[in-house]
mmCIF file with all atom_site columns, C-alpha atoms in Angstrom:
data_model
loop_
_atom_site.group_PDB
_atom_site.id
_atom_site.type_symbol
_atom_site.label_atom_id
_atom_site.label_alt_id
_atom_site.label_comp_id
_atom_site.label_asym_id
_atom_site.label_entity_id
_atom_site.label_seq_id
_atom_site.pdbx_PDB_ins_code
_atom_site.Cartn_x
_atom_site.Cartn_y
_atom_site.Cartn_z
_atom_site.occupancy
_atom_site.B_iso_or_equiv
_atom_site.pdbx_formal_charge
_atom_site.auth_seq_id
_atom_site.auth_comp_id
_atom_site.auth_asym_id
_atom_site.auth_atom_id
_atom_site.pdbx_PDB_model_num
ATOM 1   C CA . SER A 1 1   ? 2.312   -8.830  14.447  1.00 48.00 ? 766  SER A CA 1
ATOM 2   C CA . SER A 1 2   ? 1.004   -10.820 11.250  1.00 64.00 ? 767  SER A CA 1
ATOM 3   C CA . GLU A 1 3   ? 2.021   -12.618 8.740   1.00 91.00 ? 768  GLU A CA 1
ATOM 4   C CA . LEU A 1 4   ? 0.127   -13.163 4.789   1.00 97.00 ? 769  LEU A CA 1
ATOM 5   C CA . THR A 1 5   ? 1.765   -15.839 2.778   1.00 97.00 ? 770  THR A CA 1
ATOM 6   C CA . GLN A 1 6   ? 0.970   -15.908 -1.058  1.00 97.00 ? 771  GLN A CA 1
ATOM 7   C CA . ASP A 1 7   ? 2.590   -18.211 -4.046  1.00 95.00 ? 772  ASP A CA 1
ATOM 8   C CA . PRO A 1 8   ? 5.404   -16.639 -5.283  1.00 96.00 ? 773  PRO A CA 1
ATOM 9   C CA . ALA A 1 9   ? 4.988   -16.542 -9.123  1.00 97.00 ? 774  ALA A CA 1
ATOM 10  C CA . VAL A 1 10  ? 2.185   -18.156 -11.192 1.00 97.00 ? 775  VAL A CA 1
ATOM 11  C CA . SER A 1 11  ? 1.487   -18.152 -15.017 1.00 97.00 ? 776  SER A CA 1
ATOM 12  C CA . VAL A 1 12  ? -1.563  -18.755 -16.531 1.00 97.00 ? 777  VAL A CA 1
ATOM 13  C CA . ALA A 1 13  ? -2.271  -18.864 -21.066 1.00 97.00 ? 778  ALA A CA 1
ATOM 14  C CA . LEU A 1 14  ? -3.881  -16.215 -22.420 1.00 97.00 ? 779  LEU A CA 1
ATOM 15  C CA . GLY A 1 15  ? -7.939  -16.027 -21.925 1.00 97.00 ? 780  GLY A CA 1
ATOM 16  C CA . GLN A 1 16  ? -7.643  -18.425 -19.493 1.00 97.00 ? 781  GLN A CA 1
ATOM 17  C CA . THR A 1 17  ? -8.146  -18.241 -15.327 1.00 98.00 ? 782  THR A CA 1
ATOM 18  C CA . VAL A 1 18  ? -5.733  -17.813 -12.659 1.00 98.00 ? 783  VAL A CA 1
ATOM 19  C CA . ARG A 1 19  ? -6.321  -17.672 -9.163  1.00 98.00 ? 784  ARG A CA 1
ATOM 20  C CA . ILE A 1 20  ? -4.085  -16.372 -6.411  1.00 97.00 ? 785  ILE A CA 1
ATOM 21  C CA . THR A 1 21  ? -4.235  -16.897 -2.819  1.00 97.00 ? 786  THR A CA 1
ATOM 22  C CA . CYS A 1 22  ? -3.810  -14.881 0.695   1.00 98.00 ? 787  CYS A CA 1
ATOM 23  C CA . GLN A 1 23  ? -3.547  -17.098 3.940   1.00 97.00 ? 788  GLN A CA 1
ATOM 24  C CA . GLY A 1 24  ? -3.433  -15.426 7.213   1.00 96.00 ? 789  GLY A CA 1
ATOM 25  C CA . ASP A 1 25  ? -4.597  -15.737 11.043  1.00 95.00 ? 790  ASP A CA 1
ATOM 26  C CA . THR A 1 26  ? -6.206  -12.521 10.368  1.00 94.00 ? 791  THR A CA 1
ATOM 27  C CA . LEU A 1 27  ? -8.368  -12.736 7.068   1.00 96.00 ? 792  LEU A CA 1
ATOM 28  C CA . ARG A 1 28  ? -10.256 -14.610 9.549   1.00 95.00 ? 793  ARG A CA 1
ATOM 29  C CA . SER A 1 29  ? -11.548 -11.312 10.849  1.00 94.00 ? 794  SER A CA 1
ATOM 30  C CA . TYR A 1 30  ? -10.485 -8.578  8.348   1.00 94.00 ? 795  TYR A CA 1
ATOM 31  C CA . TYR A 1 31  ? -11.069 -8.518  4.992   1.00 95.00 ? 796  TYR A CA 1
ATOM 32  C CA . ALA A 1 32  ? -8.415  -8.724  1.997   1.00 96.00 ? 797  ALA A CA 1
ATOM 33  C CA . SER A 1 33  ? -7.490  -5.950  -0.357  1.00 97.00 ? 798  SER A CA 1
ATOM 34  C CA . TRP A 1 34  ? -5.488  -6.574  -3.202  1.00 98.00 ? 799  TRP A CA 1
ATOM 35  C CA . TYR A 1 35  ? -3.547  -4.333  -5.441  1.00 98.00 ? 800  TYR A CA 1
ATOM 36  C CA . GLN A 1 36  ? -1.636  -4.668  -9.094  1.00 98.00 ? 801  GLN A CA 1
ATOM 37  C CA . GLN A 1 37  ? 1.629   -3.103  -9.402  1.00 98.00 ? 802  GLN A CA 1
ATOM 38  C CA . LYS A 1 38  ? 3.295   -3.032  -12.748 1.00 98.00 ? 803  LYS A CA 1
ATOM 39  C CA . PRO A 1 39  ? 7.153   -2.248  -13.021 1.00 97.00 ? 804  PRO A CA 1
ATOM 40  C CA . GLY A 1 40  ? 7.939   1.479   -11.881 1.00 96.00 ? 805  GLY A CA 1
ATOM 41  C CA . GLN A 1 41  ? 4.387   1.841   -11.354 1.00 98.00 ? 806  GLN A CA 1
ATOM 42  C CA . ALA A 1 42  ? 2.430   2.747   -8.200  1.00 98.00 ? 807  ALA A CA 1
ATOM 43  C CA . PRO A 1 43  ? 0.200   0.167   -6.786  1.00 98.00 ? 808  PRO A CA 1
ATOM 44  C CA . LEU A 1 44  ? -3.037  0.204   -8.166  1.00 98.00 ? 809  LEU A CA 1
ATOM 45  C CA . LEU A 1 45  ? -6.246  -1.234  -6.204  1.00 98.00 ? 810  LEU A CA 1
ATOM 46  C CA . VAL A 1 46  ? -8.202  -3.746  -8.022  1.00 98.00 ? 811  VAL A CA 1
ATOM 47  C CA . ILE A 1 47  ? -10.214 -5.697  -5.450  1.00 97.00 ? 812  ILE A CA 1
ATOM 48  C CA . TYR A 1 48  ? -11.556 -5.440  -1.779  1.00 97.00 ? 813  TYR A CA 1
ATOM 49  C CA . GLY A 1 49  ? -14.444 -6.174  0.584   1.00 94.00 ? 814  GLY A CA 1
ATOM 50  C CA . LYS A 1 50  ? -16.610 -9.221  -0.682  1.00 92.00 ? 815  LYS A CA 1
ATOM 51  C CA . ASN A 1 51  ? -16.120 -8.392  -3.751  1.00 96.00 ? 816  ASN A CA 1
ATOM 52  C CA . ASP A 1 52  ? -16.218 -5.028  -5.082  1.00 96.00 ? 817  ASP A CA 1
ATOM 53  C CA . ARG A 1 53  ? -14.110 -3.720  -7.873  1.00 97.00 ? 818  ARG A CA 1
ATOM 54  C CA . PRO A 1 54  ? -13.194 0.067   -8.044  1.00 96.00 ? 819  PRO A CA 1
ATOM 55  C CA . SER A 1 55  ? -14.340 2.017   -10.774 1.00 95.00 ? 820  SER A CA 1
ATOM 56  C CA . GLY A 1 56  ? -12.475 1.285   -14.232 1.00 96.00 ? 821  GLY A CA 1
ATOM 57  C CA . ILE A 1 57  ? -11.264 -2.012  -13.198 1.00 98.00 ? 822  ILE A CA 1
ATOM 58  C CA . PRO A 1 58  ? -12.311 -4.901  -15.214 1.00 97.00 ? 823  PRO A CA 1
ATOM 59  C CA . ASP A 1 59  ? -15.088 -7.533  -14.214 1.00 96.00 ? 824  ASP A CA 1
ATOM 60  C CA . ARG A 1 60  ? -12.495 -10.109 -15.252 1.00 97.00 ? 825  ARG A CA 1
ATOM 61  C CA . PHE A 1 61  ? -11.307 -9.437  -11.726 1.00 98.00 ? 826  PHE A CA 1
ATOM 62  C CA . SER A 1 62  ? -13.067 -10.682 -8.501  1.00 98.00 ? 827  SER A CA 1
ATOM 63  C CA . GLY A 1 63  ? -12.555 -11.737 -4.957  1.00 97.00 ? 828  GLY A CA 1
ATOM 64  C CA . SER A 1 64  ? -13.792 -14.397 -2.806  1.00 96.00 ? 829  SER A CA 1
ATOM 65  C CA . SER A 1 65  ? -12.568 -15.637 0.689   1.00 96.00 ? 830  SER A CA 1
ATOM 66  C CA . SER A 1 66  ? -13.040 -18.613 3.188   1.00 95.00 ? 831  SER A CA 1
ATOM 67  C CA . GLY A 1 67  ? -11.637 -18.854 6.505   1.00 95.00 ? 832  GLY A CA 1
ATOM 68  C CA . ASP A 1 68  ? -8.230  -17.886 6.715   1.00 96.00 ? 833  ASP A CA 1
ATOM 69  C CA . THR A 1 69  ? -7.909  -17.345 2.930   1.00 97.00 ? 834  THR A CA 1
ATOM 70  C CA . SER A 1 70  ? -8.623  -14.879 0.432   1.00 97.00 ? 835  SER A CA 1
ATOM 71  C CA . SER A 1 71  ? -8.573  -14.958 -3.126  1.00 98.00 ? 836  SER A CA 1
ATOM 72  C CA . LEU A 1 72  ? -8.484  -13.175 -6.430  1.00 98.00 ? 837  LEU A CA 1
ATOM 73  C CA . THR A 1 73  ? -9.361  -14.403 -9.257  1.00 98.00 ? 838  THR A CA 1
ATOM 74  C CA . ILE A 1 74  ? -8.692  -13.318 -13.143 1.00 98.00 ? 839  ILE A CA 1
ATOM 75  C CA . THR A 1 75  ? -11.326 -15.088 -15.605 1.00 98.00 ? 840  THR A CA 1
ATOM 76  C CA . GLY A 1 76  ? -9.799  -14.813 -19.281 1.00 97.00 ? 841  GLY A CA 1
ATOM 77  C CA . ALA A 1 77  ? -6.652  -13.069 -18.341 1.00 97.00 ? 842  ALA A CA 1
ATOM 78  C CA . GLN A 1 78  ? -4.725  -10.840 -20.860 1.00 98.00 ? 843  GLN A CA 1
ATOM 79  C CA . ALA A 1 79  ? -1.309  -9.237  -21.167 1.00 97.00 ? 844  ALA A CA 1
ATOM 80  C CA . GLU A 1 80  ? -2.110  -6.409  -19.656 1.00 97.00 ? 845  GLU A CA 1
ATOM 81  C CA . ASP A 1 81  ? -2.707  -8.230  -16.537 1.00 98.00 ? 846  ASP A CA 1
ATOM 82  C CA . GLU A 1 82  ? 0.928   -9.236  -15.985 1.00 98.00 ? 847  GLU A CA 1
ATOM 83  C CA . ALA A 1 83  ? 2.073   -7.278  -12.844 1.00 98.00 ? 848  ALA A CA 1
ATOM 84  C CA . ASP A 1 84  ? 2.603   -8.659  -9.222  1.00 98.00 ? 849  ASP A CA 1
ATOM 85  C CA . TYR A 1 85  ? -0.009  -8.776  -7.081  1.00 98.00 ? 850  TYR A CA 1
ATOM 86  C CA . TYR A 1 86  ? -0.081  -7.893  -3.301  1.00 98.00 ? 851  TYR A CA 1
ATOM 87  C CA . CYS A 1 87  ? -2.843  -8.670  -0.670  1.00 98.00 ? 852  CYS A CA 1
ATOM 88  C CA . LYS A 1 88  ? -3.220  -6.734  2.638   1.00 98.00 ? 853  LYS A CA 1
ATOM 89  C CA . THR A 1 89  ? -5.444  -6.418  5.595   1.00 97.00 ? 854  THR A CA 1
ATOM 90  C CA . ARG A 1 90  ? -4.605  -5.675  9.060   1.00 96.00 ? 855  ARG A CA 1
ATOM 91  C CA . ASP A 1 91  ? -2.243  -7.331  11.804  1.00 93.00 ? 856  ASP A CA 1
ATOM 92  C CA . SER A 1 92  ? -3.822  -8.936  15.351  1.00 91.00 ? 857  SER A CA 1
ATOM 93  C CA . SER A 1 93  ? -3.520  -5.647  16.530  1.00 91.00 ? 858  SER A CA 1
ATOM 94  C CA . GLY A 1 94  ? -6.155  -4.552  14.142  1.00 91.00 ? 859  GLY A CA 1
ATOM 95  C CA . ASN A 1 95  ? -3.923  -0.607  14.144  1.00 92.00 ? 860  ASN A CA 1
ATOM 96  C CA . HIS A 1 96  ? -1.194  -1.883  12.056  1.00 96.00 ? 861  HIS A CA 1
ATOM 97  C CA . TYR A 1 97  ? -1.685  -3.060  8.400   1.00 97.00 ? 862  TYR A CA 1
ATOM 98  C CA . VAL A 1 98  ? 0.408   -5.914  6.858   1.00 97.00 ? 863  VAL A CA 1
ATOM 99  C CA . PHE A 1 99  ? 1.025   -6.474  3.061   1.00 98.00 ? 864  PHE A CA 1
ATOM 100 C CA . GLY A 1 100 ? 1.579   -10.213 1.768   1.00 98.00 ? 865  GLY A CA 1
ATOM 101 C CA . PRO A 1 101 ? 5.015   -10.580 0.091   1.00 97.00 ? 866  PRO A CA 1
ATOM 102 C CA . GLY A 1 102 ? 3.189   -10.702 -3.726  1.00 98.00 ? 867  GLY A CA 1
ATOM 103 C CA . THR A 1 103 ? 2.485   -12.969 -6.433  1.00 98.00 ? 868  THR A CA 1
ATOM 104 C CA . LYS A 1 104 ? 3.925   -12.120 -10.450 1.00 98.00 ? 869  LYS A CA 1
ATOM 105 C CA . VAL A 1 105 ? 1.821   -13.100 -12.485 1.00 98.00 ? 870  VAL A CA 1
ATOM 106 C CA . THR A 1 106 ? 2.547   -13.981 -16.130 1.00 98.00 ? 871  THR A CA 1
ATOM 107 C CA . VAL A 1 107 ? 0.524   -14.487 -18.640 1.00 97.00 ? 872  VAL A CA 1
ATOM 108 C CA . LEU A 1 108 ? 1.872   -16.646 -21.404 1.00 95.00 ? 873  LEU A CA 1
ATOM 109 C CA . GLN I 2 1   ? -8.657  14.875  -10.710 1.00 94.00 ? 1408 GLN I CA 1
ATOM 110 C CA . VAL I 2 2   ? -8.133  13.136  -7.483  1.00 96.00 ? 1409 VAL I CA 1
ATOM 111 C CA . GLN I 2 3   ? -4.354  12.812  -7.263  1.00 97.00 ? 1410 GLN I CA 1
ATOM 112 C CA . LEU I 2 4   ? -1.478  13.080  -4.711  1.00 98.00 ? 1411 LEU I CA 1
ATOM 113 C CA . VAL I 2 5   ? 1.625   14.640  -5.745  1.00 98.00 ? 1412 VAL I CA 1
ATOM 114 C CA . GLN I 2 6   ? 5.219   13.383  -4.161  1.00 98.00 ? 1413 GLN I CA 1
ATOM 115 C CA . SER I 2 7   ? 8.364   15.521  -3.474  1.00 96.00 ? 1414 SER I CA 1
ATOM 116 C CA . GLY I 2 8   ? 11.217  15.066  -1.260  1.00 95.00 ? 1415 GLY I CA 1
ATOM 117 C CA . GLY I 2 9   ? 13.516  12.016  -1.209  1.00 93.00 ? 1416 GLY I CA 1
ATOM 118 C CA . GLY I 2 10  ? 17.092  11.910  -2.732  1.00 97.00 ? 1417 GLY I CA 1
ATOM 119 C CA . VAL I 2 11  ? 20.709  10.342  -1.247  1.00 97.00 ? 1418 VAL I CA 1
ATOM 120 C CA . VAL I 2 12  ? 21.372  10.788  2.152   1.00 97.00 ? 1419 VAL I CA 1
ATOM 121 C CA . GLN I 2 13  ? 23.993  9.471   4.625   1.00 98.00 ? 1420 GLN I CA 1
ATOM 122 C CA . PRO I 2 14  ? 22.740  6.994   7.294   1.00 98.00 ? 1421 PRO I CA 1
ATOM 123 C CA . GLY I 2 15  ? 22.009  8.853   10.727  1.00 98.00 ? 1422 GLY I CA 1
ATOM 124 C CA . ARG I 2 16  ? 21.168  11.919  8.837   1.00 98.00 ? 1423 ARG I CA 1
ATOM 125 C CA . SER I 2 17  ? 17.061  12.648  8.326   1.00 98.00 ? 1424 SER I CA 1
ATOM 126 C CA . LEU I 2 18  ? 14.841  13.672  5.616   1.00 98.00 ? 1425 LEU I CA 1
ATOM 127 C CA . ARG I 2 19  ? 11.710  14.645  5.135   1.00 98.00 ? 1426 ARG I CA 1
ATOM 128 C CA . LEU I 2 20  ? 9.039   13.635  2.543   1.00 98.00 ? 1427 LEU I CA 1
ATOM 129 C CA . SER I 2 21  ? 5.935   15.421  1.290   1.00 98.00 ? 1428 SER I CA 1
ATOM 130 C CA . CYS I 2 22  ? 2.634   14.845  -0.609  1.00 98.00 ? 1429 CYS I CA 1
ATOM 131 C CA . ALA I 2 23  ? 0.253   17.339  -1.951  1.00 98.00 ? 1430 ALA I CA 1
ATOM 132 C CA . ALA I 2 24  ? -3.007  16.191  -2.224  1.00 98.00 ? 1431 ALA I CA 1
ATOM 133 C CA . SER I 2 25  ? -5.699  17.557  -4.782  1.00 97.00 ? 1432 SER I CA 1
ATOM 134 C CA . GLY I 2 26  ? -9.143  17.197  -5.969  1.00 97.00 ? 1433 GLY I CA 1
ATOM 135 C CA . PHE I 2 27  ? -10.802 15.571  -2.577  1.00 97.00 ? 1434 PHE I CA 1
ATOM 136 C CA . VAL I 2 28  ? -11.431 16.494  0.623   1.00 97.00 ? 1435 VAL I CA 1
ATOM 137 C CA . PHE I 2 29  ? -8.251  15.950  1.975   1.00 97.00 ? 1436 PHE I CA 1
ATOM 138 C CA . ASN I 2 30  ? -9.370  16.473  5.376   1.00 95.00 ? 1437 ASN I CA 1
ATOM 139 C CA . ASP I 2 31  ? -11.962 13.792  5.048   1.00 96.00 ? 1438 ASP I CA 1
ATOM 140 C CA . TYR I 2 32  ? -9.407  10.956  5.110   1.00 97.00 ? 1439 TYR I CA 1
ATOM 141 C CA . GLY I 2 33  ? -7.072  9.113   6.931   1.00 97.00 ? 1440 GLY I CA 1
ATOM 142 C CA . MET I 2 34  ? -3.479  8.951   4.898   1.00 98.00 ? 1441 MET I CA 1
ATOM 143 C CA . HIS I 2 35  ? -0.478  6.355   4.668   1.00 98.00 ? 1442 HIS I CA 1
ATOM 144 C CA . TRP I 2 36  ? 3.120   5.948   3.951   1.00 98.00 ? 1443 TRP I CA 1
ATOM 145 C CA . VAL I 2 37  ? 4.215   2.575   2.324   1.00 98.00 ? 1444 VAL I CA 1
ATOM 146 C CA . ARG I 2 38  ? 7.646   2.123   1.094   1.00 98.00 ? 1445 ARG I CA 1
ATOM 147 C CA . GLN I 2 39  ? 9.507   -0.663  -1.332  1.00 98.00 ? 1446 GLN I CA 1
ATOM 148 C CA . ALA I 2 40  ? 12.924  -1.784  -1.423  1.00 98.00 ? 1447 ALA I CA 1
ATOM 149 C CA . PRO I 2 41  ? 14.245  -2.202  -4.409  1.00 97.00 ? 1448 PRO I CA 1
ATOM 150 C CA . GLY I 2 42  ? 13.144  -6.039  -5.778  1.00 96.00 ? 1449 GLY I CA 1
ATOM 151 C CA . LYS I 2 43  ? 11.569  -6.594  -2.642  1.00 97.00 ? 1450 LYS I CA 1
ATOM 152 C CA . GLY I 2 44  ? 7.472   -6.211  -1.698  1.00 97.00 ? 1451 GLY I CA 1
ATOM 153 C CA . LEU I 2 45  ? 5.820   -3.396  0.051   1.00 98.00 ? 1452 LEU I CA 1
ATOM 154 C CA . GLU I 2 46  ? 5.616   -2.718  3.772   1.00 98.00 ? 1453 GLU I CA 1
ATOM 155 C CA . TRP I 2 47  ? 3.222   -0.258  5.108   1.00 98.00 ? 1454 TRP I CA 1
ATOM 156 C CA . VAL I 2 48  ? 4.958   2.573   7.515   1.00 98.00 ? 1455 VAL I CA 1
ATOM 157 C CA . ALA I 2 49  ? 2.556   4.562   8.943   1.00 98.00 ? 1456 ALA I CA 1
ATOM 158 C CA . THR I 2 50  ? -1.100  5.978   8.975   1.00 98.00 ? 1457 THR I CA 1
ATOM 159 C CA . VAL I 2 51  ? -2.617  9.133   10.496  1.00 97.00 ? 1458 VAL I CA 1
ATOM 160 C CA . TRP I 2 52  ? -5.752  9.547   10.732  1.00 96.00 ? 1459 TRP I CA 1
ATOM 161 C CA . PHE I 2 53  ? -7.830  12.001  8.976   1.00 96.00 ? 1460 PHE I CA 1
ATOM 162 C CA . ASP I 2 54  ? -7.384  15.429  12.072  1.00 94.00 ? 1461 ASP I CA 1
ATOM 163 C CA . GLY I 2 55  ? -4.135  13.757  13.157  1.00 92.00 ? 1462 GLY I CA 1
ATOM 164 C CA . GLY I 2 56  ? -5.625  13.050  16.146  1.00 93.00 ? 1463 GLY I CA 1
ATOM 165 C CA . LYS I 2 57  ? -4.012  9.127   15.832  1.00 96.00 ? 1464 LYS I CA 1
ATOM 166 C CA . LYS I 2 58  ? -0.860  8.029   14.298  1.00 97.00 ? 1465 LYS I CA 1
ATOM 167 C CA . PHE I 2 59  ? 0.507   4.146   13.807  1.00 97.00 ? 1466 PHE I CA 1
ATOM 168 C CA . TYR I 2 60  ? 3.820   3.416   13.048  1.00 98.00 ? 1467 TYR I CA 1
ATOM 169 C CA . ALA I 2 61  ? 5.192   -0.195  11.396  1.00 97.00 ? 1468 ALA I CA 1
ATOM 170 C CA . ASP I 2 62  ? 7.788   -1.429  14.303  1.00 96.00 ? 1469 ASP I CA 1
ATOM 171 C CA . SER I 2 63  ? 10.597  -0.976  11.528  1.00 97.00 ? 1470 SER I CA 1
ATOM 172 C CA . VAL I 2 64  ? 10.312  2.622   11.701  1.00 98.00 ? 1471 VAL I CA 1
ATOM 173 C CA . GLU I 2 65  ? 8.442   3.284   15.214  1.00 97.00 ? 1472 GLU I CA 1
ATOM 174 C CA . GLY I 2 66  ? 10.621  6.611   17.426  1.00 97.00 ? 1473 GLY I CA 1
ATOM 175 C CA . ARG I 2 67  ? 12.753  7.123   14.213  1.00 98.00 ? 1474 ARG I CA 1
ATOM 176 C CA . PHE I 2 68  ? 9.701   8.225   11.612  1.00 98.00 ? 1475 PHE I CA 1
ATOM 177 C CA . THR I 2 69  ? 7.003   10.738  12.248  1.00 98.00 ? 1476 THR I CA 1
ATOM 178 C CA . ILE I 2 70  ? 3.881   11.213  10.461  1.00 98.00 ? 1477 ILE I CA 1
ATOM 179 C CA . SER I 2 71  ? 1.998   14.430  10.279  1.00 98.00 ? 1478 SER I CA 1
ATOM 180 C CA . ARG I 2 72  ? -0.393  16.142  8.107   1.00 98.00 ? 1479 ARG I CA 1
ATOM 181 C CA . ASP I 2 73  ? -1.077  20.137  7.320   1.00 97.00 ? 1480 ASP I CA 1
ATOM 182 C CA . ASN I 2 74  ? -5.025  19.940  6.426   1.00 97.00 ? 1481 ASN I CA 1
ATOM 183 C CA . PHE I 2 75  ? -4.862  23.903  5.556   1.00 97.00 ? 1482 PHE I CA 1
ATOM 184 C CA . ARG I 2 76  ? -2.369  22.978  3.193   1.00 97.00 ? 1483 ARG I CA 1
ATOM 185 C CA . LYS I 2 77  ? -3.881  19.434  2.315   1.00 98.00 ? 1484 LYS I CA 1
ATOM 186 C CA . THR I 2 78  ? -0.061  18.046  2.621   1.00 98.00 ? 1485 THR I CA 1
ATOM 187 C CA . LEU I 2 79  ? 0.529   14.770  4.090   1.00 98.00 ? 1486 LEU I CA 1
ATOM 188 C CA . TYR I 2 80  ? 5.038   14.487  5.283   1.00 98.00 ? 1487 TYR I CA 1
ATOM 189 C CA . LEU I 2 81  ? 7.314   12.054  6.820   1.00 98.00 ? 1488 LEU I CA 1
ATOM 190 C CA . GLN I 2 82  ? 9.845   12.883  8.757   1.00 98.00 ? 1489 GLN I CA 1
ATOM 191 C CA . MET I 2 83  ? 12.696  10.474  8.612   1.00 98.00 ? 1490 MET I CA 1
ATOM 192 C CA . ASN I 2 84  ? 15.164  10.380  10.922  1.00 98.00 ? 1491 ASN I CA 1
ATOM 193 C CA . SER I 2 85  ? 18.018  8.365   12.139  1.00 98.00 ? 1492 SER I CA 1
ATOM 194 C CA . LEU I 2 86  ? 18.027  6.733   8.765   1.00 98.00 ? 1493 LEU I CA 1
ATOM 195 C CA . ARG I 2 87  ? 19.565  3.173   7.959   1.00 98.00 ? 1494 ARG I CA 1
ATOM 196 C CA . PRO I 2 88  ? 20.779  1.711   4.849   1.00 98.00 ? 1495 PRO I CA 1
ATOM 197 C CA . ASP I 2 89  ? 17.479  -0.538  5.304   1.00 97.00 ? 1496 ASP I CA 1
ATOM 198 C CA . ASP I 2 90  ? 15.616  2.567   4.849   1.00 98.00 ? 1497 ASP I CA 1
ATOM 199 C CA . THR I 2 91  ? 16.014  2.659   1.251   1.00 98.00 ? 1498 THR I CA 1
ATOM 200 C CA . ALA I 2 92  ? 13.081  2.361   -0.584  1.00 98.00 ? 1499 ALA I CA 1
ATOM 201 C CA . VAL I 2 93  ? 10.492  3.853   -3.052  1.00 98.00 ? 1500 VAL I CA 1
ATOM 202 C CA . TYR I 2 94  ? 8.076   5.691   -0.708  1.00 98.00 ? 1501 TYR I CA 1
ATOM 203 C CA . TYR I 2 95  ? 4.821   5.898   -1.587  1.00 98.00 ? 1502 TYR I CA 1
ATOM 204 C CA . CYS I 2 96  ? 1.743   7.769   0.215   1.00 98.00 ? 1503 CYS I CA 1
ATOM 205 C CA . ALA I 2 97  ? -1.764  6.404   -0.174  1.00 98.00 ? 1504 ALA I CA 1
ATOM 206 C CA . ARG I 2 98  ? -5.249  7.327   0.898   1.00 98.00 ? 1505 ARG I CA 1
ATOM 207 C CA . ARG I 2 99  ? -7.027  5.637   3.253   1.00 96.00 ? 1506 ARG I CA 1
ATOM 208 C CA . GLY I 2 100 ? -10.523 5.241   1.050   1.00 92.00 ? 1507 GLY I CA 1
ATOM 209 C CA . GLY I 2 101 ? -13.950 3.420   2.030   1.00 86.00 ? 1508 GLY I CA 1
ATOM 210 C CA . ALA I 2 102 ? -13.305 -0.100  3.235   1.00 88.00 ? 1509 ALA I CA 1
ATOM 211 C CA . ASP I 2 103 ? -10.165 0.031   4.619   1.00 91.00 ? 1510 ASP I CA 1
ATOM 212 C CA . VAL I 2 104 ? -8.453  0.378   1.525   1.00 95.00 ? 1511 VAL I CA 1
ATOM 213 C CA . PHE I 2 105 ? -5.533  1.910   -0.286  1.00 96.00 ? 1512 PHE I CA 1
ATOM 214 C CA . ASP I 2 106 ? -7.715  3.635   -3.109  1.00 96.00 ? 1513 ASP I CA 1
ATOM 215 C CA . ILE I 2 107 ? -5.366  6.790   -4.247  1.00 97.00 ? 1514 ILE I CA 1
ATOM 216 C CA . TRP I 2 108 ? -1.295  6.184   -4.533  1.00 98.00 ? 1515 TRP I CA 1
ATOM 217 C CA . GLY I 2 109 ? 0.810   8.879   -5.174  1.00 98.00 ? 1516 GLY I CA 1
ATOM 218 C CA . GLN I 2 110 ? 3.732   8.444   -7.608  1.00 98.00 ? 1517 GLN I CA 1
ATOM 219 C CA . GLY I 2 111 ? 6.472   7.583   -5.697  1.00 98.00 ? 1518 GLY I CA 1
ATOM 220 C CA . THR I 2 112 ? 9.581   8.851   -4.224  1.00 98.00 ? 1519 THR I CA 1
ATOM 221 C CA . MET I 2 113 ? 12.895  7.319   -3.881  1.00 98.00 ? 1520 MET I CA 1
ATOM 222 C CA . VAL I 2 114 ? 14.869  7.145   -0.780  1.00 98.00 ? 1521 VAL I CA 1
ATOM 223 C CA . THR I 2 115 ? 18.788  5.771   -0.765  1.00 98.00 ? 1522 THR I CA 1
ATOM 224 C CA . VAL I 2 116 ? 20.865  5.959   2.491   1.00 98.00 ? 1523 VAL I CA 1
ATOM 225 C CA . SER I 2 117 ? 24.248  5.382   1.657   1.00 97.00 ? 1524 SER I CA 1
ATOM 226 C CA . SER I 2 118 ? 27.511  6.967   2.513   1.00 94.00 ? 1525 SER I CA 1
#
């Protein structure tokens, strides 16, 4: 199996920019996808692939990757962006999936 | 609209079994692989199992291999998770999710709570 690491928590002032990172060996081979989860709700896909957003996801969300690290950036964070964010990719076998431990984003 | 509606779940004693269901609507169910993901109370997301669009291949997390079985009925457009030999550490909210393009989990069910306790 493989592991992904994320910062446990970050904070950002309203309207400012925050970057969340996800590190793991298999990110050299597979793209990460990013999921937003608010309390009591199911996760929501926000970014995937090189830097793609599902329909309905605001363009303030963007993604990037370099080497073994993938990043999710929120440019101009809004109060409604306060949530837990999880990265996900495949493990080294290629047959299993692994989630990062999650990053709690607080908008001040 | 595209949705996954879950049923099943509840409180069960250790060692017993439980089956979860996930009914799909609004898309061609047999075109998509499907997953189960769980989240223990206060913890992060954990991938549990995956089944191919045609049921031809199935994959499991090490933590549930040999105890859980993922299956699907494409005629009924329903995904299942049969959970046997349940343990207290299986206590979690269980989500079904669709495997979308680019290998993402693009549609999620509402989640169902499973509590394993004597």
